[in-house]
Short mmCIF file of C-alpha atoms and ligand atoms in Angstrom, two decimals:
data_model
loop_
_atom_site.label_atom_id
_atom_site.label_comp_id
_atom_site.label_asym_id
_atom_site.label_seq_id
_atom_site.Cartn_x
_atom_site.Cartn_y
_atom_site.Cartn_z
CA MET A 720 20.99 -13.34 16.18
CA ALA A 721 21.70 -11.06 19.10
CA SER A 722 18.17 -11.01 20.40
CA SER A 723 17.93 -14.78 20.88
CA SER A 724 21.19 -15.11 22.70
CA ARG A 725 20.09 -12.22 24.81
CA ASP A 726 16.76 -13.70 25.64
CA SER A 727 18.22 -17.03 26.71
CA HIS A 728 20.40 -15.27 29.26
CA GLY A 729 17.72 -13.07 30.59
CA THR A 730 19.66 -9.77 30.33
CA GLN A 731 16.62 -8.14 28.79
CA SER A 732 14.67 -8.40 32.02
CA GLY A 733 17.12 -6.05 33.70
CA SER A 734 15.38 -2.83 34.58
CA ILE A 735 16.83 0.66 34.57
CA THR A 736 17.52 0.13 38.33
CA GLN A 737 20.00 -2.72 37.38
CA PRO A 738 23.45 -1.73 38.65
CA MET A 739 26.06 -1.12 36.04
CA GLN A 740 28.28 -4.18 35.99
CA SER A 741 31.30 -5.28 34.19
CA LEU A 742 30.65 -7.15 30.99
CA THR A 743 30.22 -10.89 31.32
CA ALA A 744 32.05 -12.95 28.77
CA LYS A 745 28.76 -13.65 27.08
CA GLN A 746 27.82 -9.94 26.77
CA LYS A 747 31.24 -9.08 25.45
CA TYR A 748 30.97 -11.79 22.87
CA ILE A 749 27.66 -10.41 21.71
CA GLU A 750 29.01 -6.85 21.58
CA ASP A 751 32.15 -7.84 19.57
CA TYR A 752 30.32 -10.36 17.39
CA ASP A 753 30.76 -9.52 13.75
CA PHE A 754 27.47 -10.40 12.04
CA PRO A 755 28.59 -11.34 8.53
CA TYR A 756 25.30 -10.73 6.66
CA CYS A 757 23.92 -7.94 8.80
CA ASP A 758 25.85 -4.65 8.69
CA GLU A 759 25.69 -2.04 11.29
CA SER A 760 23.19 0.77 10.62
CA GLY A 761 25.99 3.24 11.39
CA LYS A 762 27.00 3.05 7.75
CA TYR A 763 23.96 5.26 7.07
CA GLU A 764 23.28 8.67 8.41
CA LYS A 765 19.65 9.62 9.04
CA VAL A 766 18.50 12.68 7.08
CA SER A 767 14.79 12.94 7.98
CA LYS A 768 11.68 11.01 8.97
CA ILE A 769 9.42 10.28 5.98
CA GLY A 770 6.93 7.77 7.28
CA GLN A 771 5.13 6.55 10.40
CA GLY A 772 3.19 3.38 9.59
CA THR A 773 1.48 0.94 11.93
CA PHE A 774 4.58 -1.07 12.20
CA GLY A 775 7.29 1.58 12.76
CA GLU A 776 9.09 4.60 11.43
CA VAL A 777 10.75 5.12 8.06
CA PHE A 778 13.69 7.43 7.61
CA LYS A 779 15.55 8.85 4.63
CA ALA A 780 19.25 8.20 5.11
CA ARG A 781 22.51 8.77 3.31
CA GLU A 782 25.02 6.12 2.76
CA LYS A 783 28.21 7.55 4.44
CA LYS A 784 30.64 5.75 2.10
CA SER A 785 29.18 7.07 -1.19
CA ASN A 786 27.74 10.31 0.37
CA ASN A 787 25.21 10.87 -2.41
CA LYS A 788 23.37 7.46 -2.32
CA PHE A 789 20.12 7.75 -0.44
CA VAL A 790 18.10 4.89 1.15
CA ALA A 791 14.90 4.46 3.07
CA MET A 792 15.32 2.71 6.46
CA LYS A 793 12.19 1.01 7.86
CA LYS A 794 12.59 0.24 11.53
CA VAL A 795 11.45 -3.25 12.65
CA LEU A 796 9.18 -2.76 15.55
CA MET A 797 10.34 -5.10 18.35
CA ASP A 798 8.57 -3.58 21.33
CA ASN A 799 6.04 -6.34 21.86
CA GLU A 800 8.36 -9.14 20.94
CA LYS A 801 9.16 -11.79 23.47
CA GLU A 802 10.12 -14.36 20.97
CA GLY A 803 13.02 -12.56 19.25
CA PHE A 804 12.80 -11.31 15.69
CA PRO A 805 9.12 -10.71 14.70
CA ILE A 806 7.63 -13.21 12.36
CA THR A 807 5.74 -10.60 10.40
CA ALA A 808 9.02 -8.76 9.50
CA LEU A 809 10.57 -12.14 8.57
CA ARG A 810 7.70 -12.71 6.22
CA GLU A 811 8.10 -9.33 4.68
CA ILE A 812 11.78 -9.80 4.22
CA ARG A 813 11.35 -13.35 2.62
CA ILE A 814 8.84 -11.90 0.09
CA LEU A 815 10.96 -8.87 -0.71
CA GLN A 816 14.00 -11.08 -1.28
CA LEU A 817 11.97 -13.09 -3.75
CA LEU A 818 10.57 -10.15 -5.66
CA LYS A 819 13.04 -8.33 -7.94
CA HIS A 820 11.40 -6.14 -10.50
CA GLU A 821 11.60 -2.67 -11.89
CA ASN A 822 8.14 -1.90 -10.43
CA VAL A 823 8.71 -3.40 -6.95
CA VAL A 824 10.67 -1.54 -4.28
CA ASN A 825 14.16 -2.87 -4.00
CA LEU A 826 15.31 -4.23 -0.55
CA ILE A 827 19.06 -3.63 -0.33
CA GLU A 828 19.81 -5.25 3.04
CA ILE A 829 18.87 -5.64 6.69
CA CYS A 830 20.90 -3.58 9.10
CA ARG A 831 21.18 -3.47 12.89
CA THR A 832 22.44 -1.21 15.60
CA LYS A 833 25.19 -2.62 17.75
CA ALA A 834 23.94 -4.56 20.71
CA THR A 835 25.52 -2.82 23.71
CA GLN A 836 24.88 -2.41 27.43
CA ASN A 837 23.15 0.88 26.63
CA ASN A 838 20.39 -0.87 24.68
CA ARG A 839 20.39 -3.81 26.99
CA TYR A 840 21.77 -5.94 24.15
CA ARG A 841 18.73 -5.40 22.04
CA SER A 842 19.68 -4.44 18.52
CA THR A 843 17.24 -2.32 16.46
CA PHE A 844 16.85 -3.81 12.95
CA TYR A 845 16.12 -1.86 9.71
CA LEU A 846 14.98 -2.89 6.35
CA VAL A 847 17.07 -0.79 3.90
CA PHE A 848 15.55 0.08 0.59
CA ASP A 849 16.56 2.18 -2.44
CA PHE A 850 15.16 5.59 -1.79
CA CYS A 851 12.16 6.77 -3.84
CA ASP A 852 11.46 10.51 -4.01
CA HIS A 853 7.72 10.45 -3.57
CA ASP A 854 4.69 8.32 -2.69
CA LEU A 855 1.58 8.60 -4.73
CA ALA A 856 -0.51 9.79 -1.78
CA GLY A 857 1.91 12.65 -1.24
CA LEU A 858 1.79 13.59 -4.88
CA LEU A 859 -2.00 13.42 -5.11
CA SER A 860 -2.40 15.64 -2.09
CA ASN A 861 -0.41 18.44 -3.78
CA MET A 862 -2.56 20.28 -6.24
CA ASN A 863 0.52 21.77 -7.95
CA VAL A 864 1.28 18.32 -9.18
CA LYS A 865 -0.84 17.86 -12.34
CA PHE A 866 -0.95 14.56 -14.16
CA SER A 867 -1.81 14.60 -17.85
CA LEU A 868 -3.95 11.69 -19.23
CA GLY A 869 -0.74 10.16 -20.78
CA GLU A 870 0.95 10.47 -17.34
CA ILE A 871 -1.95 8.76 -15.56
CA LYS A 872 -1.67 6.00 -18.14
CA LYS A 873 1.99 5.62 -17.33
CA VAL A 874 1.27 5.37 -13.54
CA MET A 875 -1.38 2.72 -14.03
CA GLN A 876 0.63 0.78 -16.59
CA GLN A 877 3.59 0.55 -14.16
CA LEU A 878 1.30 -0.34 -11.22
CA LEU A 879 -0.38 -3.11 -13.19
CA ASN A 880 3.07 -4.30 -14.37
CA GLY A 881 4.14 -4.61 -10.79
CA LEU A 882 0.92 -6.41 -9.89
CA TYR A 883 1.26 -8.77 -12.80
CA TYR A 884 4.76 -9.61 -11.63
CA ILE A 885 3.94 -10.29 -8.07
CA HIS A 886 0.76 -12.27 -8.87
CA SER A 887 2.78 -14.35 -11.41
CA ASN A 888 5.05 -15.15 -8.47
CA LYS A 889 2.08 -16.20 -6.42
CA ILE A 890 2.24 -13.29 -4.02
CA LEU A 891 -0.74 -11.18 -2.86
CA HIS A 892 0.00 -7.60 -1.78
CA ARG A 893 -3.07 -7.18 0.38
CA ASP A 894 -2.42 -3.48 1.21
CA MET A 895 -2.75 -1.58 -2.03
CA LYS A 896 -3.31 2.11 -1.49
CA ALA A 897 -1.70 5.33 -2.71
CA ALA A 898 0.75 5.63 0.21
CA ASN A 899 2.24 2.25 -0.63
CA VAL A 900 2.97 3.24 -4.19
CA LEU A 901 6.30 4.92 -4.54
CA ILE A 902 7.46 6.98 -7.52
CA THR A 903 11.14 8.02 -8.21
CA LYS A 904 12.05 11.40 -9.51
CA ASN A 905 12.76 9.58 -12.86
CA GLY A 906 9.10 8.58 -12.99
CA VAL A 907 9.54 4.89 -12.09
CA LEU A 908 6.74 3.49 -10.01
CA LYS A 909 7.50 0.90 -7.27
CA LEU A 910 5.00 -1.17 -5.30
CA ALA A 911 6.02 -1.00 -1.63
CA ASP A 912 4.99 -2.16 1.81
CA PHE A 913 4.87 -5.93 1.78
CA GLY A 914 4.13 -5.97 5.47
CA LEU A 915 0.78 -7.72 4.86
CA ALA A 916 1.68 -9.69 1.78
CA ARG A 917 1.57 -13.48 1.62
CA ALA A 918 2.02 -16.32 -0.88
CA PHE A 919 -1.18 -17.82 -2.27
CA SER A 920 -2.15 -21.08 -3.89
CA ILE A 921 -4.95 -21.69 -6.32
CA THR A 922 -7.37 -24.31 -5.06
CA LYS A 923 -8.93 -26.46 -7.68
CA GLY A 924 -11.22 -29.00 -6.11
CA LYS A 925 -9.00 -29.10 -3.10
CA GLN A 926 -9.78 -27.78 0.37
CA ALA A 927 -10.46 -24.03 0.34
CA ASN A 928 -7.78 -21.67 1.69
CA ARG A 929 -8.45 -20.08 5.02
CA TYR A 930 -6.56 -16.78 4.79
CA THR A 931 -7.40 -13.94 7.23
CA ASN A 932 -9.79 -11.39 5.75
CA ARG A 933 -8.64 -8.61 8.16
CA VAL A 934 -6.29 -7.10 5.62
CA VAL A 935 -6.26 -4.12 3.32
CA THR A 936 -6.90 -0.57 4.51
CA LEU A 937 -10.69 -0.17 4.87
CA TRP A 938 -11.18 2.40 2.03
CA TYR A 939 -9.42 0.12 -0.45
CA ARG A 940 -10.88 -3.16 0.84
CA PRO A 941 -12.77 -5.26 -1.78
CA PRO A 942 -16.29 -6.43 -1.18
CA GLU A 943 -15.28 -10.18 -0.89
CA LEU A 944 -13.11 -9.31 2.11
CA LEU A 945 -15.78 -7.19 3.72
CA LEU A 946 -18.19 -10.16 3.36
CA GLY A 947 -15.82 -12.45 5.15
CA ASP A 948 -14.27 -14.37 2.23
CA ARG A 949 -11.14 -16.41 3.31
CA ASN A 950 -10.45 -18.07 -0.01
CA TYR A 951 -9.57 -15.04 -1.94
CA GLY A 952 -6.89 -14.35 -4.55
CA PRO A 953 -5.17 -11.70 -6.68
CA ALA A 954 -8.53 -9.94 -7.41
CA VAL A 955 -8.19 -8.30 -3.95
CA ASP A 956 -5.28 -6.26 -5.26
CA MET A 957 -7.09 -5.48 -8.50
CA TRP A 958 -9.92 -3.78 -6.61
CA GLY A 959 -7.27 -1.63 -4.86
CA ALA A 960 -5.79 -0.78 -8.24
CA GLY A 961 -9.22 0.42 -9.31
CA CYS A 962 -9.56 2.65 -6.24
CA ILE A 963 -6.11 4.05 -6.92
CA MET A 964 -6.83 4.64 -10.58
CA ALA A 965 -10.00 6.62 -9.86
CA GLU A 966 -8.03 8.65 -7.26
CA MET A 967 -5.62 9.82 -9.97
CA TRP A 968 -8.44 12.08 -11.09
CA THR A 969 -10.48 12.68 -7.90
CA ARG A 970 -7.23 13.24 -5.91
CA SER A 971 -8.66 11.70 -2.72
CA PRO A 972 -9.85 8.20 -1.83
CA ILE A 973 -13.17 7.52 -3.55
CA MET A 974 -14.93 5.57 -0.80
CA GLN A 975 -14.10 6.66 2.72
CA GLY A 976 -16.15 4.48 5.02
CA ASN A 977 -15.87 4.77 8.80
CA SER A 978 -16.79 1.12 9.38
CA GLU A 979 -16.97 -2.12 7.39
CA GLN A 980 -20.75 -1.75 7.29
CA GLN A 981 -20.54 1.84 5.87
CA GLN A 982 -17.75 0.78 3.46
CA LEU A 983 -20.17 -1.82 2.02
CA ILE A 984 -22.90 0.74 1.59
CA PHE A 985 -20.56 3.09 -0.24
CA ILE A 986 -19.48 0.27 -2.52
CA SER A 987 -23.16 -0.53 -3.28
CA GLN A 988 -23.92 3.07 -3.98
CA LEU A 989 -21.23 3.14 -6.65
CA CYS A 990 -21.13 -0.45 -7.91
CA GLY A 991 -24.71 -1.51 -7.32
CA SER A 992 -26.36 -4.01 -4.90
CA PHE A 993 -24.78 -7.42 -4.07
CA THR A 994 -27.24 -9.58 -6.08
CA THR A 995 -26.70 -13.19 -7.24
CA GLU A 996 -27.36 -11.78 -10.69
CA VAL A 997 -24.04 -9.95 -10.77
CA TRP A 998 -22.25 -12.21 -8.19
CA PRO A 999 -23.62 -15.79 -8.33
CA ASP A 1000 -22.14 -17.25 -5.12
CA VAL A 1001 -22.20 -14.09 -2.99
CA GLU A 1002 -24.86 -15.68 -0.71
CA ASN A 1003 -22.35 -18.31 0.45
CA LEU A 1004 -20.00 -15.72 1.99
CA ASP A 1005 -19.95 -15.84 5.80
CA LEU A 1006 -21.11 -12.28 6.47
CA TYR A 1007 -23.55 -12.01 3.55
CA SER A 1008 -26.61 -12.55 5.83
CA LYS A 1009 -25.03 -10.74 8.85
CA MET A 1010 -24.34 -7.33 7.18
CA GLU A 1011 -26.98 -4.79 6.13
CA LEU A 1012 -26.90 -4.90 2.31
CA PRO A 1013 -29.18 -2.51 0.44
CA MET A 1014 -30.92 -4.42 -2.36
CA ASN A 1015 -32.08 -1.70 -4.77
CA TYR A 1016 -28.99 0.13 -5.85
CA THR A 1017 -28.07 0.26 -9.54
CA ARG A 1018 -24.51 0.29 -10.76
CA LYS A 1019 -23.25 3.82 -11.38
CA VAL A 1020 -19.48 3.44 -11.83
CA LYS A 1021 -19.26 4.93 -15.35
CA GLU A 1022 -21.94 7.47 -14.78
CA ARG A 1023 -20.34 8.94 -11.69
CA LEU A 1024 -16.72 8.72 -12.54
CA ARG A 1025 -17.21 10.04 -16.06
CA HIS A 1026 -17.24 13.62 -14.71
CA TYR A 1027 -13.77 13.21 -13.47
CA VAL A 1028 -12.23 10.77 -15.84
CA LYS A 1029 -13.55 12.24 -19.17
CA ASP A 1030 -12.03 9.38 -21.11
CA THR A 1031 -14.08 6.53 -22.38
CA GLN A 1032 -11.40 3.93 -22.34
CA GLY A 1033 -10.40 5.02 -18.81
CA CYS A 1034 -13.99 4.70 -17.56
CA ASP A 1035 -14.27 1.28 -19.17
CA LEU A 1036 -11.08 0.02 -17.45
CA LEU A 1037 -12.31 1.41 -14.11
CA ASP A 1038 -15.54 -0.33 -14.55
CA LYS A 1039 -13.74 -3.64 -15.10
CA LEU A 1040 -11.45 -3.15 -12.05
CA LEU A 1041 -14.31 -2.24 -9.75
CA GLN A 1042 -16.43 -5.37 -10.46
CA LEU A 1043 -18.12 -6.70 -7.28
CA ASP A 1044 -17.64 -10.38 -8.19
CA PRO A 1045 -13.93 -11.09 -7.85
CA LYS A 1046 -14.31 -13.69 -10.64
CA SER A 1047 -15.49 -11.02 -13.06
CA ARG A 1048 -12.87 -8.49 -12.00
CA ILE A 1049 -10.21 -7.97 -14.62
CA ASP A 1050 -6.73 -9.44 -13.96
CA ALA A 1051 -3.49 -7.50 -14.35
CA ASP A 1052 -2.46 -9.19 -17.64
CA THR A 1053 -5.84 -8.47 -19.26
CA ALA A 1054 -5.91 -4.95 -17.89
CA LEU A 1055 -2.47 -4.19 -19.45
CA ASN A 1056 -3.94 -5.19 -22.82
CA HIS A 1057 -6.87 -2.74 -22.38
CA ASP A 1058 -7.33 -0.10 -25.13
CA PHE A 1059 -6.75 2.58 -22.43
CA PHE A 1060 -3.04 1.84 -22.71
CA TRP A 1061 -3.00 1.48 -26.52
CA SER A 1062 -4.86 4.56 -27.63
CA ASP A 1063 -3.80 8.18 -27.94
CA PRO A 1064 -2.49 9.82 -25.93
CA MET A 1065 -0.17 6.91 -25.23
CA PRO A 1066 1.47 6.47 -21.80
CA THR A 1067 3.82 9.41 -21.20
CA ASP A 1068 7.09 9.41 -19.23
CA LEU A 1069 6.69 11.15 -15.85
CA SER A 1070 10.18 12.52 -15.39
CA LYS A 1071 9.57 15.87 -17.19
CA MET A 1072 6.54 16.66 -15.02
CA LEU A 1073 8.32 15.62 -11.87
CA SER A 1074 11.40 17.63 -12.61
CA GLN A 1075 9.28 20.67 -11.81
CA HIS A 1076 8.91 19.42 -8.24
CA THR A 1077 12.20 19.32 -6.38
CA THR A 1078 10.98 18.46 -2.89
CA SER A 1079 9.85 15.01 -1.89
CA MET A 1080 6.17 14.43 -1.38
CA PHE A 1081 5.06 11.75 1.08
CA GLU A 1082 1.71 11.01 2.81
CA TYR A 1083 3.34 11.44 6.14
CA LEU A 1084 4.40 15.00 5.39
CA ALA A 1085 1.25 15.98 3.51
CA PRO A 1086 -2.02 17.44 4.86
CA SER A 1087 -4.89 14.95 5.18
CA ARG A 1088 -6.62 14.20 2.02
CA ARG A 1089 -9.71 12.82 3.79
CA SER A 1090 -11.96 15.37 2.11
CA GLY A 1091 -12.58 18.99 2.74
CA GLN A 1092 -10.33 21.71 1.57
CA MET A 1093 -8.08 19.85 -0.77
CA MET A 1094 -11.10 18.46 -2.72
CA ARG A 1095 -12.96 21.63 -2.71
CA GLN A 1096 -10.00 23.50 -4.18
CA HIS A 1097 -9.64 20.83 -6.75
CA GLN A 1098 -13.33 20.83 -7.65
CA GLN A 1099 -13.14 24.61 -8.23
CA GLN A 1100 -10.27 24.07 -10.51
CA ILE A 1101 -12.00 21.57 -12.60
CA ALA A 1102 -15.05 23.63 -13.50
CA VAL A 1103 -17.63 21.87 -11.43
CA ASN A 1104 -20.82 21.02 -13.18
CA GLN A 1105 -24.23 20.78 -11.69
CA VAL A 1106 -24.24 17.16 -11.03
CA GLN A 1107 -21.03 17.31 -9.05
CA THR A 1108 -22.26 20.20 -6.95
CA LYS A 1109 -25.23 18.16 -6.04
CA GLN A 1110 -23.02 15.16 -5.12
CA GLN A 1111 -21.05 17.39 -2.85
CA GLU A 1112 -24.11 18.63 -0.99
CA ASN A 1113 -25.23 15.09 -0.49
CA SER A 1114 -21.66 13.94 0.29
CA TYR A 1115 -22.75 11.48 2.92
CA GLN A 1116 -25.02 9.58 0.53
CA ASP A 1117 -22.80 10.16 -2.45
CA ARG A 1118 -19.17 9.67 -1.51
CA VAL A 1119 -17.41 9.67 -4.81
CA TYR A 1120 -15.49 12.86 -4.47
N1 ADP B 2694 11.91 3.01 -0.33
C1 ADP B 2694 11.28 4.10 0.07
N2 ADP B 2694 11.55 5.34 -0.43
C2 ADP B 2694 10.87 6.41 0.00
N3 ADP B 2694 9.86 6.35 0.94
C3 ADP B 2694 9.49 5.13 1.36
C4 ADP B 2694 10.18 3.99 1.02
N4 ADP B 2694 9.60 2.99 1.69
C5 ADP B 2694 8.63 3.49 2.48
N5 ADP B 2694 8.52 4.85 2.35
C6 ADP B 2694 7.63 5.81 2.96
O1 ADP B 2694 7.31 5.36 4.30
C7 ADP B 2694 5.89 5.11 4.36
C8 ADP B 2694 5.71 3.88 5.21
O2 ADP B 2694 6.40 2.70 4.73
P1 ADP B 2694 5.67 1.39 4.53
O3 ADP B 2694 6.62 0.41 3.90
O4 ADP B 2694 4.39 1.58 3.84
O5 ADP B 2694 5.38 0.95 6.03
P2 ADP B 2694 4.07 0.70 6.88
O6 ADP B 2694 3.92 -0.69 6.94
O7 ADP B 2694 4.48 1.35 8.17
O8 ADP B 2694 2.96 1.43 6.20
C9 ADP B 2694 5.39 4.91 2.98
O9 ADP B 2694 4.06 5.21 2.76
C10 ADP B 2694 6.34 5.86 2.18
O10 ADP B 2694 5.76 7.18 2.27
MG1 MG B 2695 2.40 1.50 4.20
#
């Protein structure tokens, strides 16, 4: 790859003050080299920026050859790389190459800019995906986008289908959140952003896994990770699925902690205290005795979400996804068999509703959903009852929006 040849010859250390010099044979070789499996990014034309994640920018682009085929190009951030191509991007690519499913974003190819003297022989690499018109965070932040109960069922059914598929392939997503869920204009949902994903193994009587627990965006992070578990499994993604499901009605994230400690308190306020009664081996987790864990909270998931969800089956499924003990949390397969998906109204195709919205909606382009205006507008729309008004007033204590 261009970067490693470049590194071994030290051309990258040249500063801007380096005098222009004629190409050495090596540099010319790199410039002219035809990478057989890595096309030049010039085959696409950037249209607009649609994302700015932790690891780089994402652009909407048009394929020049076909002119009406759109892709999303995710730039591989190389700034801090001394060792050539970043291992984290390699991991993401390997996982995406393995996963091919209707409800997982499709990686088309990896592209590169030509290595030239202008970029000091450092190519920029892009992951190129099929373009999806919206992400769920963008859709939820727009109050003109209204999901019926049947449409919410369709979103959740596809999300769980995607999770069922990746978990069956022994992959953990580890960054479930609304911004990482894409939806095409035809209403097909795709799980995206495998930047934190990894393969997992099930330990039966063998030595426990020691995965990092510094994964998953704080607001969607399950209690076992917040308590320091390093031998976790697919249940971490199911918690995120529960948070996203609730958000389909509340329209903003349900537990917005500012710190890991505060996140644990919000979780307890909604799901009850971390007792051995509901979670037998919780005491063995590394941070159990180090965090401040309130001991007298009762579980209020159904009671508090009922005002938004207004569907008994929906509340029941949410209750099963938001179980504190990962061993009691419902898995994707069982969730797909839940009556929520098999009772009237049945899951409804999203394409008709989406056809009313012709502009793309992405988190990057949307106003913050952190709380405030958006939620207040929403709450006015949904005939706020007394209990909710009270919750709003005590919003620090009671953070289920
Ligand atoms: N295939 C795609 N089609 C449309 N938008 C996308 C696509 N992939 C990513 N995006 C947008 O870019 C954002 C950032 O991409 P993501 O893969 O989540 O990277 P990061 O690791 O930086 O969060 C997403 O939240 C989404 O809005
Ligand atoms: Mg992301």
